[in-house]
PDB file of C-alpha atoms in Angstrom:
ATOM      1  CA  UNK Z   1       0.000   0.000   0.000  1.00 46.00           C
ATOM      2  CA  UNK Z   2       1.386   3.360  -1.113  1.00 48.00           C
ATOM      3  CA  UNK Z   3       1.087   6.515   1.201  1.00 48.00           C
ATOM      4  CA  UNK Z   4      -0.426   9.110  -0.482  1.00 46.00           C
ATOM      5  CA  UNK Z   5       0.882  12.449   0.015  1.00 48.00           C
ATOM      6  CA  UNK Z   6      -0.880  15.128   2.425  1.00 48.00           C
ATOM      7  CA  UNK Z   7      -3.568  17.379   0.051  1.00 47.00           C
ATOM      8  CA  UNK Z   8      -3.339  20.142   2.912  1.00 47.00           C
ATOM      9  CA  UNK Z   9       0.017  21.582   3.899  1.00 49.00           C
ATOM     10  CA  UNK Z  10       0.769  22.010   7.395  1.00 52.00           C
ATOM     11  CA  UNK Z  11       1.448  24.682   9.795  1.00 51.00           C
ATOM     12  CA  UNK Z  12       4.919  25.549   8.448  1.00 52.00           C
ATOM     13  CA  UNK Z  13       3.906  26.174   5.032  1.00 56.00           C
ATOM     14  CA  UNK Z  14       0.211  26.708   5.031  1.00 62.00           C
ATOM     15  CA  UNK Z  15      -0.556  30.181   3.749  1.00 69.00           C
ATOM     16  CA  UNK Z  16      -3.499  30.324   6.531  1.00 74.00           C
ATOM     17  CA  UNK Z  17      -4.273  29.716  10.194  1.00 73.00           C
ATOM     18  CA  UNK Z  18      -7.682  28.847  11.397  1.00 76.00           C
ATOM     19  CA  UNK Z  19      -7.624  30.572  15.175  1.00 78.00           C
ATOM     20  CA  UNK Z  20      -9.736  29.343  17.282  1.00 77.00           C
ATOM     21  CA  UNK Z  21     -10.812  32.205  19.468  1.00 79.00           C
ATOM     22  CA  UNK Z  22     -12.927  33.597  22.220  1.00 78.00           C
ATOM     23  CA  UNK Z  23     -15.893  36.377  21.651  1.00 80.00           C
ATOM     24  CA  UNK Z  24     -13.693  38.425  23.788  1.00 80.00           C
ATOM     25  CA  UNK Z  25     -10.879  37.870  21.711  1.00 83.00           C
ATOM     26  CA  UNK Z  26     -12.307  38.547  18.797  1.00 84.00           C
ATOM     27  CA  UNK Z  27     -14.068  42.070  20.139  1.00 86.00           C
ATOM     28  CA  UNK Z  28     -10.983  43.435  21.550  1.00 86.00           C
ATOM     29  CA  UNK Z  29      -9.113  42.326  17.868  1.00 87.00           C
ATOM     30  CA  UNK Z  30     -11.438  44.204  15.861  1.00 87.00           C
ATOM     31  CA  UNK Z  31     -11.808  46.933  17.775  1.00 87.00           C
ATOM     32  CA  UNK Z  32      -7.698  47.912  18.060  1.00 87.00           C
ATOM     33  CA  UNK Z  33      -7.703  47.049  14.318  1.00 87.00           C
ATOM     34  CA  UNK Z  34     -10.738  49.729  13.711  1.00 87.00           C
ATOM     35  CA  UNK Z  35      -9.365  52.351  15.882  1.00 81.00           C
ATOM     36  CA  UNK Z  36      -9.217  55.588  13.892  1.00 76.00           C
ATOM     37  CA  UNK Z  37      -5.484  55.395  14.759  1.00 72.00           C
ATOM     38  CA  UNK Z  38      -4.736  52.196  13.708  1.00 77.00           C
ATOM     39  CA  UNK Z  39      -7.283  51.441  11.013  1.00 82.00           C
ATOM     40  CA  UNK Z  40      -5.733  48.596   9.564  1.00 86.00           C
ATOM     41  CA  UNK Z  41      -7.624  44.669   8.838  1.00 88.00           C
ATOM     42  CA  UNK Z  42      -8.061  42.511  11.067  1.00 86.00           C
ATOM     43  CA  UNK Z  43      -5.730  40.582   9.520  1.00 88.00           C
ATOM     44  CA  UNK Z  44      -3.321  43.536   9.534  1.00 88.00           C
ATOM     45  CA  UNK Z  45      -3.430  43.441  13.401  1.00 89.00           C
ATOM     46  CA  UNK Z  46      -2.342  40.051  13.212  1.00 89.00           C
ATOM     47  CA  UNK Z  47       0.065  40.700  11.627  1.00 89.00           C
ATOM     48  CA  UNK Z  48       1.515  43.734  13.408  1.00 91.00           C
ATOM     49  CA  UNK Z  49       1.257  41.807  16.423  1.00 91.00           C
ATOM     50  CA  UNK Z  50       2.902  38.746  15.754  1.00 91.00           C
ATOM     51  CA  UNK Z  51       6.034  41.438  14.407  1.00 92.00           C
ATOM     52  CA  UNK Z  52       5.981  43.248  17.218  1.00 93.00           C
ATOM     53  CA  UNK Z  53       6.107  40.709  19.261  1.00 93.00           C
ATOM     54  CA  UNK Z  54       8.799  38.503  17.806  1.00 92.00           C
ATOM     55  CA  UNK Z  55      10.964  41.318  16.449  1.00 92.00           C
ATOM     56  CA  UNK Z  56      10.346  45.035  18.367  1.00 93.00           C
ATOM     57  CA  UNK Z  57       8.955  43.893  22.151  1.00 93.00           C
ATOM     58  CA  UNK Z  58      11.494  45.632  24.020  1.00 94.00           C
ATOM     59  CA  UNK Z  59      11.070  48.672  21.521  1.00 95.00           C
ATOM     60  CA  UNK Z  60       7.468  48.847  22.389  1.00 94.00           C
ATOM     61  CA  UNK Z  61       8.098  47.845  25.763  1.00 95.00           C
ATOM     62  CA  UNK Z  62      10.249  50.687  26.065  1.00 95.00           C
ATOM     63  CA  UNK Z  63       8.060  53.232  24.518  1.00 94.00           C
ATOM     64  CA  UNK Z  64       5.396  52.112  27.042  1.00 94.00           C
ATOM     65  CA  UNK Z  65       7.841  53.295  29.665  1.00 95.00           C
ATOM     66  CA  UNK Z  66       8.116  56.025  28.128  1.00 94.00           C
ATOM     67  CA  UNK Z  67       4.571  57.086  28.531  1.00 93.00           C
ATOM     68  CA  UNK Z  68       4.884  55.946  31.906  1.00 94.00           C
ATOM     69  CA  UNK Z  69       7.631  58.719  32.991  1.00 94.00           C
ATOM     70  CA  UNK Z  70       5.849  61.211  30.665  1.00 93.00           C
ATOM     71  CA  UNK Z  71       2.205  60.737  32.740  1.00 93.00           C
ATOM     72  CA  UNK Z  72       3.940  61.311  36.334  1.00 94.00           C
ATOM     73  CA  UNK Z  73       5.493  64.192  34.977  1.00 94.00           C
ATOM     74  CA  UNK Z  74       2.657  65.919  34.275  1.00 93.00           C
ATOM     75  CA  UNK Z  75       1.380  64.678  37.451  1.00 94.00           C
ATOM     76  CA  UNK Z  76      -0.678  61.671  36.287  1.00 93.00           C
ATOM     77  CA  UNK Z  77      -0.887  58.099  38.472  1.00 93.00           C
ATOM     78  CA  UNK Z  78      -0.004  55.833  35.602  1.00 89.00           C
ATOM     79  CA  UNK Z  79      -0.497  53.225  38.037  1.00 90.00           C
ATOM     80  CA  UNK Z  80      -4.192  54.567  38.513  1.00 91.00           C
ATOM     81  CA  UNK Z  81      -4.968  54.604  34.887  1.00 90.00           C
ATOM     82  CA  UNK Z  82      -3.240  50.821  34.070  1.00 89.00           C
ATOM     83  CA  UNK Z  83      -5.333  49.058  36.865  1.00 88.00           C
ATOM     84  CA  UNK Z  84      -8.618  50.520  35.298  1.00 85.00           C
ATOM     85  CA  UNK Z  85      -7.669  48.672  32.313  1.00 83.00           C
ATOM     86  CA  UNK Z  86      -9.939  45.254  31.794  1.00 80.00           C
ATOM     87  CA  UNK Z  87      -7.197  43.141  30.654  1.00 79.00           C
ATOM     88  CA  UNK Z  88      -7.810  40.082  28.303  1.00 77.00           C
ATOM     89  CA  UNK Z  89      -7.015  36.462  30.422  1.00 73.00           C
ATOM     90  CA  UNK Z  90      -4.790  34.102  28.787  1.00 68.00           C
ATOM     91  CA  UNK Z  91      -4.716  30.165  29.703  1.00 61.00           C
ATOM     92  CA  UNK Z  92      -1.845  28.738  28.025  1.00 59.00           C
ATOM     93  CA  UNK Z  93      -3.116  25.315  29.448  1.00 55.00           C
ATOM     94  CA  UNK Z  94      -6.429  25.709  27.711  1.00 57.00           C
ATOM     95  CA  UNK Z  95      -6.270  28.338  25.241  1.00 53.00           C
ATOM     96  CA  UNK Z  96      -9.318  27.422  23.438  1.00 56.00           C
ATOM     97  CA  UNK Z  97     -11.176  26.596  26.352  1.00 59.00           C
ATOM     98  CA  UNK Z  98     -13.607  29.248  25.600  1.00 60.00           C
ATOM     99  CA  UNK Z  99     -13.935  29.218  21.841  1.00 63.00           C
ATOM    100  CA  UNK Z 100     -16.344  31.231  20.285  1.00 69.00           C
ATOM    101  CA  UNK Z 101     -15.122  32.725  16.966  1.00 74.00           C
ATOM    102  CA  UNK Z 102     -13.301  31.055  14.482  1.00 77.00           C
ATOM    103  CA  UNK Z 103     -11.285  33.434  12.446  1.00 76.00           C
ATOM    104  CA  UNK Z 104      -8.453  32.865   9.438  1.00 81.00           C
ATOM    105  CA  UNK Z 105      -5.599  34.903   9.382  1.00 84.00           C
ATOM    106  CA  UNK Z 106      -2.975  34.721   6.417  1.00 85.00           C
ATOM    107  CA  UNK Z 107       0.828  35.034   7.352  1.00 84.00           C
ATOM    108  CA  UNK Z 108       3.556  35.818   4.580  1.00 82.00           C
ATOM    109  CA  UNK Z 109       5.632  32.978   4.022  1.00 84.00           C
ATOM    110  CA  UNK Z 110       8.748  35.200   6.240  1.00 85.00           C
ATOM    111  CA  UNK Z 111       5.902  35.871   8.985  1.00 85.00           C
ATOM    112  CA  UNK Z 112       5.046  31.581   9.463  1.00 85.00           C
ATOM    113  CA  UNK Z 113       9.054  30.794   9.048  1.00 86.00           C
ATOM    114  CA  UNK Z 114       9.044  33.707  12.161  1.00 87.00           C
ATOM    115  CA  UNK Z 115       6.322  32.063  14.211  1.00 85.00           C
ATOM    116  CA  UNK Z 116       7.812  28.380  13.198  1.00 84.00           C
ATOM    117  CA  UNK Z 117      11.407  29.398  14.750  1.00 85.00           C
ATOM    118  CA  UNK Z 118      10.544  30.650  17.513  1.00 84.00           C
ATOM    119  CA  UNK Z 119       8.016  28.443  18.343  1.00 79.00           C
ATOM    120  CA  UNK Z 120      10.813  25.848  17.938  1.00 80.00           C
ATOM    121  CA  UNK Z 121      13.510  28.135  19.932  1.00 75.00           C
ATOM    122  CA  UNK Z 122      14.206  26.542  23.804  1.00 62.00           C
ATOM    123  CA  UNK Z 123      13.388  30.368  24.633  1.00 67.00           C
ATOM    124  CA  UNK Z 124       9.510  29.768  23.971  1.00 63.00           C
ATOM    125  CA  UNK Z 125       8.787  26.311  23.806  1.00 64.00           C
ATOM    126  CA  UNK Z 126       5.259  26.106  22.586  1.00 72.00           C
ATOM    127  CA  UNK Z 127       3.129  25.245  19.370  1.00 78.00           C
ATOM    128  CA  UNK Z 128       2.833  27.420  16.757  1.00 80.00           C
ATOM    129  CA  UNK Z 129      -0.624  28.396  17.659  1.00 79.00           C
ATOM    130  CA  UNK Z 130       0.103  28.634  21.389  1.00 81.00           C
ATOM    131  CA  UNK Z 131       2.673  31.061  20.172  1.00 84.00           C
ATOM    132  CA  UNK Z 132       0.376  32.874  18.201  1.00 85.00           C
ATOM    133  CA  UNK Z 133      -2.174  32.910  20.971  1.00 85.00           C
ATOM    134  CA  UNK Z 134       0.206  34.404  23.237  1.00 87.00           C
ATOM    135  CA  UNK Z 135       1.830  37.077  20.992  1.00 90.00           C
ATOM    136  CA  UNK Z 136      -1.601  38.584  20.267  1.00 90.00           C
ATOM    137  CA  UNK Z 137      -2.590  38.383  23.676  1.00 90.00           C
ATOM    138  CA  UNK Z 138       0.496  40.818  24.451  1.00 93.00           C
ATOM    139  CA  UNK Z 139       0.056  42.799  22.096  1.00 93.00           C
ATOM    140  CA  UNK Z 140      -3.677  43.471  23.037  1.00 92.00           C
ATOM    141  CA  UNK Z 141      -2.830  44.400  26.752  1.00 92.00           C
ATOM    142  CA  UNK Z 142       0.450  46.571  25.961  1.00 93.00           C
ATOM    143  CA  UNK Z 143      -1.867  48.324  23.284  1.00 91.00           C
ATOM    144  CA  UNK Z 144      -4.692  48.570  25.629  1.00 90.00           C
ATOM    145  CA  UNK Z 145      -2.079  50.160  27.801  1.00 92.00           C
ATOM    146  CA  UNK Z 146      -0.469  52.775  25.626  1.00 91.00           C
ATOM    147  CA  UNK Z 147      -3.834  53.486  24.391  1.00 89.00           C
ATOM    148  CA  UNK Z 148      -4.807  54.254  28.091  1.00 90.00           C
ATOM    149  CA  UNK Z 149      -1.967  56.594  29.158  1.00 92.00           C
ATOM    150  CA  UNK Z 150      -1.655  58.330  25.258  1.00 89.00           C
ATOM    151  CA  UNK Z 151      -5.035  59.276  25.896  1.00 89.00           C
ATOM    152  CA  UNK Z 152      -4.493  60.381  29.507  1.00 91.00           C
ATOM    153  CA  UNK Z 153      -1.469  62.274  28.553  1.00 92.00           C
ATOM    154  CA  UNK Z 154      -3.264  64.318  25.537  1.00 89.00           C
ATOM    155  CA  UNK Z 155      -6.443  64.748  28.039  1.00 90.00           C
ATOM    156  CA  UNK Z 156      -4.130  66.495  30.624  1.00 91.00           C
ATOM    157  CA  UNK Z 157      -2.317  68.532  27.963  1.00 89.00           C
ATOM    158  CA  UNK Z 158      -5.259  69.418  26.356  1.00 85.00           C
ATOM    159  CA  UNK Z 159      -4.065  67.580  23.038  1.00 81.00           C
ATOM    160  CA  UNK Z 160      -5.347  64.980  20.629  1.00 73.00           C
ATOM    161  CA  UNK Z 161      -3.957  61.912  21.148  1.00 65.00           C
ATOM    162  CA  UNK Z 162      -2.651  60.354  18.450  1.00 63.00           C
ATOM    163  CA  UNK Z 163       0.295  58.107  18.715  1.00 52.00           C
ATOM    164  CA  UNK Z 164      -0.579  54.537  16.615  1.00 50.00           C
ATOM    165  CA  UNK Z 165      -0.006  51.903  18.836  1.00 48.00           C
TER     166      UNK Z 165
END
């Protein structure tokens, strides 16, 4: 008996992901993506993301700091303003415990070899999709974040805020 070869690629070289998400998920995905300062796709936040955090996390890290110092100089409690953030859970036991939403996102063939790496590096240690799960769920709480004090800060200065996060 021959072994017929696989009609669907797989994870590495599949042009697609199906993510299995929550409603919550989902909400808070769309909504950063639709922000008048963002307005990118959905997909496009994906994207972003995943880049950001892979390749630039201590740059936005750092520019999160940033706005940190920059609110208790004008007197802010950036402390104050991040705990009345609702931050978005993440189970990396169960990650699709509460799926609701299924949702495809398309990755460049340089963004999957990304994910694939570093999903493979000793560093992270997880599944590609775990990995994905987890870079988007960083990237929706640090962008909740700078969303929170940008907004603070241009309230207090009497400014627009409109840094892209």
């Amino acid at each position: 008996m021959t072994r017929r070869s696989k009609l669907t690629p797989d994870s590495r070289t599949a042009d697609k992901f199906v993510m299995r998400i929550s409603q919550e998920m989902q909400d808070a995905i769309i909504e950063l993506a639709d922000s008048p300062w963002n307005a990118r796709s959905t997909n496009g936040e994906y994207t972003v993301g995943l880049y950001n955090f892979i390749h630039e996390k201590d740059v936005v890290v750092a520019n999160l700091e940033r706005l940190k110092i920059q609110a208790r100089k004008l007197g802010l409690d950036d402390v104050k303003i991040l705990s009345g953030i609702k931050r978005i859970a993440f189970d990396r036991r169960q990650p699709e415990k509460d799926v609701t939403c299924k949702f495809v996102i398309r990755l460049y063939q340089n963004q999957r070899d990304d994910v694939y790496n570093c999903s493979l590096d000793q560093k992270y240690d997880r599944t590609m999709r775990i990995f994905i799960y987890e870079a988007m769920y960083w990237w929706l709480n640090i962008s909740l974040d700078i969303r929170a004090l940008g907004l603070a800060i241009a309230e207090a200065q009497g400014t627009v805020y409109s840094v892209a996060c």
